[in-house]
Tab-separated table of C-alpha atoms in Angstrom:
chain	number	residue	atom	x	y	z
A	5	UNK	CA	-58.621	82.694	-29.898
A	6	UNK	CA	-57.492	81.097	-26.764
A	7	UNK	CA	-57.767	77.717	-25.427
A	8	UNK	CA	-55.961	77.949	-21.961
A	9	UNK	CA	-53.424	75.250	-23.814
A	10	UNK	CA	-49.006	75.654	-23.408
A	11	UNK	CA	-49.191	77.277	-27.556
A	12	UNK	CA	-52.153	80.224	-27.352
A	13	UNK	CA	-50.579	80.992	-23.862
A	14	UNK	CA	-47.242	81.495	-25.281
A	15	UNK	CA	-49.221	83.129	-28.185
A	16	UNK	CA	-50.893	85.427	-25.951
A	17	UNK	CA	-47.646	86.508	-24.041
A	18	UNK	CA	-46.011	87.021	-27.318
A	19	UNK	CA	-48.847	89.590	-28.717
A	20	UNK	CA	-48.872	91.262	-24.725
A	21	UNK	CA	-45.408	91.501	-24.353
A	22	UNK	CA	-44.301	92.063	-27.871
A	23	UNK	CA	-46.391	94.781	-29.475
A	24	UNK	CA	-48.979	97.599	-28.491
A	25	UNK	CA	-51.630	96.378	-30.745
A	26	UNK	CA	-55.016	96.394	-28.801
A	27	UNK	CA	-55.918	92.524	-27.815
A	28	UNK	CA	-59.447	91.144	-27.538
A	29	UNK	CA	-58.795	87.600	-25.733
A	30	UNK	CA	-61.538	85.259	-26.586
A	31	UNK	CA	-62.118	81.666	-25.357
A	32	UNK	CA	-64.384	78.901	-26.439
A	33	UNK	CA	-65.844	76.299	-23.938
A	34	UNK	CA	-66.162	73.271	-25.920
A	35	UNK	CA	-68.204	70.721	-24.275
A	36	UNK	CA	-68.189	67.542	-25.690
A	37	UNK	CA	-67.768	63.892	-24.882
A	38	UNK	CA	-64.055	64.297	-23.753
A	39	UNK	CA	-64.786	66.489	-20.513
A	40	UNK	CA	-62.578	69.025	-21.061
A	41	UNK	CA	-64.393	71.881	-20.778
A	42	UNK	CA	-64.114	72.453	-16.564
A	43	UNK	CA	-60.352	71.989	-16.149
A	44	UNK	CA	-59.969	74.351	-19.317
A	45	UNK	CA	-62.407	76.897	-17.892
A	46	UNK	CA	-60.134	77.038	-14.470
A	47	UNK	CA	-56.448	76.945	-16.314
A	48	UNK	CA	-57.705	79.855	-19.162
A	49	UNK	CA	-59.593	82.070	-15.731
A	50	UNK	CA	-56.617	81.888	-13.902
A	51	UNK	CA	-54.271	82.441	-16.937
A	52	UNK	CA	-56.329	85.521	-18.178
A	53	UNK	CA	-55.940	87.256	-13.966
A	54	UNK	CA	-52.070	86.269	-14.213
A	55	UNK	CA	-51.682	87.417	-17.757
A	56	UNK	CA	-53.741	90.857	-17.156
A	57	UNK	CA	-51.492	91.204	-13.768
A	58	UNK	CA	-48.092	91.331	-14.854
A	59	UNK	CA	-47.979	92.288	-18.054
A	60	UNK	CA	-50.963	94.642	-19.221
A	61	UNK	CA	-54.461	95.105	-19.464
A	62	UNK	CA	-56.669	93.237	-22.444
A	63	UNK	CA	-60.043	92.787	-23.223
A	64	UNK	CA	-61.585	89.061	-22.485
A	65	UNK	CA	-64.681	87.315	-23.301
A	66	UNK	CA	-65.986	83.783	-23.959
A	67	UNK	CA	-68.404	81.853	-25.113
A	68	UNK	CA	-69.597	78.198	-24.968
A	69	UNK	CA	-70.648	75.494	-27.782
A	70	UNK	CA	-72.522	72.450	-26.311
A	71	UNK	CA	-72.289	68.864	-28.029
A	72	UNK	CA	-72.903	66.736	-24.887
A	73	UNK	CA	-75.800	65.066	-26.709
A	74	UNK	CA	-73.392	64.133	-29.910
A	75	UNK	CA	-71.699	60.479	-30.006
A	76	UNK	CA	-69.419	62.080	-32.609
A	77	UNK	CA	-66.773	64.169	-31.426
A	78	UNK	CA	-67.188	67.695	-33.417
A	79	UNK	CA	-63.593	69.122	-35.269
A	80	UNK	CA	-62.787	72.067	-33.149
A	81	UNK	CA	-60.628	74.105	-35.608
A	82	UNK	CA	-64.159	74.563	-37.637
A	83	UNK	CA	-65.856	75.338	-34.375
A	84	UNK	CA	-62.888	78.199	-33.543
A	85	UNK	CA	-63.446	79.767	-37.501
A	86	UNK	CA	-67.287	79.659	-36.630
A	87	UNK	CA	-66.909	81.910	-33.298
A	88	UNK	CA	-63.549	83.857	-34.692
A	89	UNK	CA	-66.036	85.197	-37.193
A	90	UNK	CA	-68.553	86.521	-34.866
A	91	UNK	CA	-66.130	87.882	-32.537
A	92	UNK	CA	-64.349	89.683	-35.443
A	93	UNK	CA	-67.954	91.078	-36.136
A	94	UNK	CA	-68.399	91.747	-32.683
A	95	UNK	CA	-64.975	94.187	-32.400
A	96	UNK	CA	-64.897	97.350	-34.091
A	97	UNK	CA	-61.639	97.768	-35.734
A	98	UNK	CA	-60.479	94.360	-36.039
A	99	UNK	CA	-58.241	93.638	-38.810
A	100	UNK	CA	-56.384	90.080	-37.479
A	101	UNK	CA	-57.433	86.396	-36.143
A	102	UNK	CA	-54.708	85.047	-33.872
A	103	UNK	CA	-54.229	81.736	-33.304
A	104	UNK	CA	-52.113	79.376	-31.675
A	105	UNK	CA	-51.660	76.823	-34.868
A	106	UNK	CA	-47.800	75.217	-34.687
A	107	UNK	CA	-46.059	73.897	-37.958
A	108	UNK	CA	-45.381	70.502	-36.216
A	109	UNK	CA	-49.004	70.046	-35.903
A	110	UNK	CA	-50.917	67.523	-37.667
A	111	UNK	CA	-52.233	68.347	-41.028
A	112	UNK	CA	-51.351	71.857	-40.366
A	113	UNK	CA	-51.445	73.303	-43.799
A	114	UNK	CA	-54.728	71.994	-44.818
A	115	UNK	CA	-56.110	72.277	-41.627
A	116	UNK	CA	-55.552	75.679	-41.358
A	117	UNK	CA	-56.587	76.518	-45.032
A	118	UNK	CA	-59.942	75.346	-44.129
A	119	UNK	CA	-60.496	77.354	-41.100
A	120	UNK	CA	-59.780	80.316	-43.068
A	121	UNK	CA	-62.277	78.815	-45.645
A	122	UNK	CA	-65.423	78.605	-43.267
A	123	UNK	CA	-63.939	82.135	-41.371
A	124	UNK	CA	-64.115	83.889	-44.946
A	125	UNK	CA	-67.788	82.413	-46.043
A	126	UNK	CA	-69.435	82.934	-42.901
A	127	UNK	CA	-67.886	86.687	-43.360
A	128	UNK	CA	-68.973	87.088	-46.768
A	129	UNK	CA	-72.575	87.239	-45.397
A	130	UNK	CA	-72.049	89.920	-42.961
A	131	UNK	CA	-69.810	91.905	-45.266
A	132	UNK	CA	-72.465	91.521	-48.054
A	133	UNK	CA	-74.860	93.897	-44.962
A	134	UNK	CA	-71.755	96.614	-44.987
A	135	UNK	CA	-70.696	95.092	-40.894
A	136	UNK	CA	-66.850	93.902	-40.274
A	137	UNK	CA	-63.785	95.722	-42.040
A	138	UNK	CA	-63.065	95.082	-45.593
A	139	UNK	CA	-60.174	92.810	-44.630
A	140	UNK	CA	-59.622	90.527	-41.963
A	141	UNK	CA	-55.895	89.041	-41.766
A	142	UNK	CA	-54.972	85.362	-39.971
A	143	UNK	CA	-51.824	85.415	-38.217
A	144	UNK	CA	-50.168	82.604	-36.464
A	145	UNK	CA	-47.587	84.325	-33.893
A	146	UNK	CA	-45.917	80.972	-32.507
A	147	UNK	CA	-46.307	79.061	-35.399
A	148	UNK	CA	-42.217	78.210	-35.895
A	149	UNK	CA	-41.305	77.092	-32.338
A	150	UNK	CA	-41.265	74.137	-31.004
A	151	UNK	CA	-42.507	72.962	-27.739
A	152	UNK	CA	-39.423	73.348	-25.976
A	153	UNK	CA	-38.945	77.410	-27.555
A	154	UNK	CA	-42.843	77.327	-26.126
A	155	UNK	CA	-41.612	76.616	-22.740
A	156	UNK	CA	-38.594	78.796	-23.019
A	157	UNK	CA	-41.101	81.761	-23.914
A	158	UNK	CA	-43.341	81.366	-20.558
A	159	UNK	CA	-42.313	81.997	-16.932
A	160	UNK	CA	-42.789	78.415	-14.902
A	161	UNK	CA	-45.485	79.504	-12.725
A	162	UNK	CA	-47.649	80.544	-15.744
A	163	UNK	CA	-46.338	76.910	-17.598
A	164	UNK	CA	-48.522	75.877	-14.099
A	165	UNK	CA	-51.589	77.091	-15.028
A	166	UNK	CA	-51.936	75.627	-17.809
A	167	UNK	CA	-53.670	73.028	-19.171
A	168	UNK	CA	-53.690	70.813	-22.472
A	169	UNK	CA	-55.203	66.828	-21.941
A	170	UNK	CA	-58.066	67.081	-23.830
A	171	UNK	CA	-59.727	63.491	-22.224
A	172	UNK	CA	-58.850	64.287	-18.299
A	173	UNK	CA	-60.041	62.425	-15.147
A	174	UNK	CA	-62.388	64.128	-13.001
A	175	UNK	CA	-60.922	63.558	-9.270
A	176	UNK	CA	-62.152	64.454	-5.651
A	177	UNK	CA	-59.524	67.289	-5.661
A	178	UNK	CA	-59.735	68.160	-9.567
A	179	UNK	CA	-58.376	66.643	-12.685
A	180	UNK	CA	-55.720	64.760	-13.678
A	181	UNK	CA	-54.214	63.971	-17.095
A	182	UNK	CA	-55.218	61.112	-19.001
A	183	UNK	CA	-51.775	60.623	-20.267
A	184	UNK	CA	-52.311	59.386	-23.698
A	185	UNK	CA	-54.524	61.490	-25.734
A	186	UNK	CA	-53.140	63.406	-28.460
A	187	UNK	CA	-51.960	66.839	-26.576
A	188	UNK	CA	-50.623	64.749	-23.499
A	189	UNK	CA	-48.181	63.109	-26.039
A	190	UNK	CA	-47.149	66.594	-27.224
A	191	UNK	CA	-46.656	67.644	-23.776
A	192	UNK	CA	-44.496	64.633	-22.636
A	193	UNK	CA	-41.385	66.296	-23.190
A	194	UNK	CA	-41.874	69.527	-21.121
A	195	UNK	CA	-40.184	69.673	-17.726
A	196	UNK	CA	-42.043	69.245	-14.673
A	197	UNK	CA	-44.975	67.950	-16.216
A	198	UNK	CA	-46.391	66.103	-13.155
A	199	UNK	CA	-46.823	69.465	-11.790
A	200	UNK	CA	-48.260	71.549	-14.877
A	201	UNK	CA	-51.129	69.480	-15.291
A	202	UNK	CA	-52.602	69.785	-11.882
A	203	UNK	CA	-55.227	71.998	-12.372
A	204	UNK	CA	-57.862	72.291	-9.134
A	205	UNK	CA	-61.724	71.813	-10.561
A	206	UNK	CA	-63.976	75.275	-10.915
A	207	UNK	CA	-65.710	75.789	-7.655
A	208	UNK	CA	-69.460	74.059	-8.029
């Protein structure tokens, strides 16, 4: 599951350049209130070209939830274990979930424990029709670093292309970063963060 984000890009590097195992990359454009979705849809595109250029070919897809019309701001990790489930459906042969879940996150443990919770009922029904395999495993490949062994792990011009504010500011040119949300905070302490947050708007 892959957000376009500094921790499932280091994920997805990790899985790529660390084992053989055959990777299905999936993201989800979340559209909400916070205006997100556009600048993540450009930094995950142009991640997915570099990833699938120098390291090795992978299987990507995506799909799109729309909650413009909510006031509320919908949890996302519930949102991820909805779609993980029908993309685990969707791929022969899957056995694991990978996501990009860090110890030093917020509520981590229980967090996580419910998205497995929703994953595992909403594959109950499709297990109950003989679809999916018998077992399908969560696994959490950079969930021990920190954000500065996150930064270590990437090469700078793919740190570039990524993208993490989750409330940024539409401009003439693109987006910039709010600055104070939640994942801007996170990313304060990575080096040459003026530059890693400029990500260009998708073409119109």
């Amino acid at each position: 599951m892959f957000s376009g984000g500094l921790d499932s890009t280091a994920m997805l590097v990790k899985l790529l350049a660390g084992s053989e195992d055959e990777l299905r990359v999936h993201h989800v454009r979340m559209v909400n209130r916070e205006g997100r979705a556009d600048a993540e849809q450009t930094a995950v595109e142009r991640i997915v070209a570099w990833c699938g250029k120098h390291y090795r070919p992978f299987r990507y897809s995506e799909s799109g939830l729309d909650f413009s019309a909510l006031e509320a701001i919908p949890i996302d990790y519930m949102a991820i274990a909805y779609v993980a489930c029908q993309v685990a459906i969707d791929t022969p042969g899957c056995t694991r979930v990978a996501v990009g879940t860090l110890a030093r996150d917020t509520d981590e443990v229980n967090r996580s424990a419910r998205q497995r919770r929703v994953f595992d009922t909403m594959y109950e029904c499709y297990r109950a029709r003989k679809l999916g395999e018998a077992k399908i495993e969560w696994i959490y490949p950079v969930h021990s670093l920190e954000k500065s062994e996150i930064t270590a792990l990437l090469p700078p011009e793919l740190i570039k292309l990524t993208w993490s504010c989750r409330t940024p500011v539409r401009t003439p040119s693109g987006f910039r970063v709010c600055g104070t949300c939640k994942a801007c905070r996170a990313r304060a302490g990575v080096p040459t963060e003026p530059q890693i947050l400029q990500v260009p708007a998708a073409p119109a």
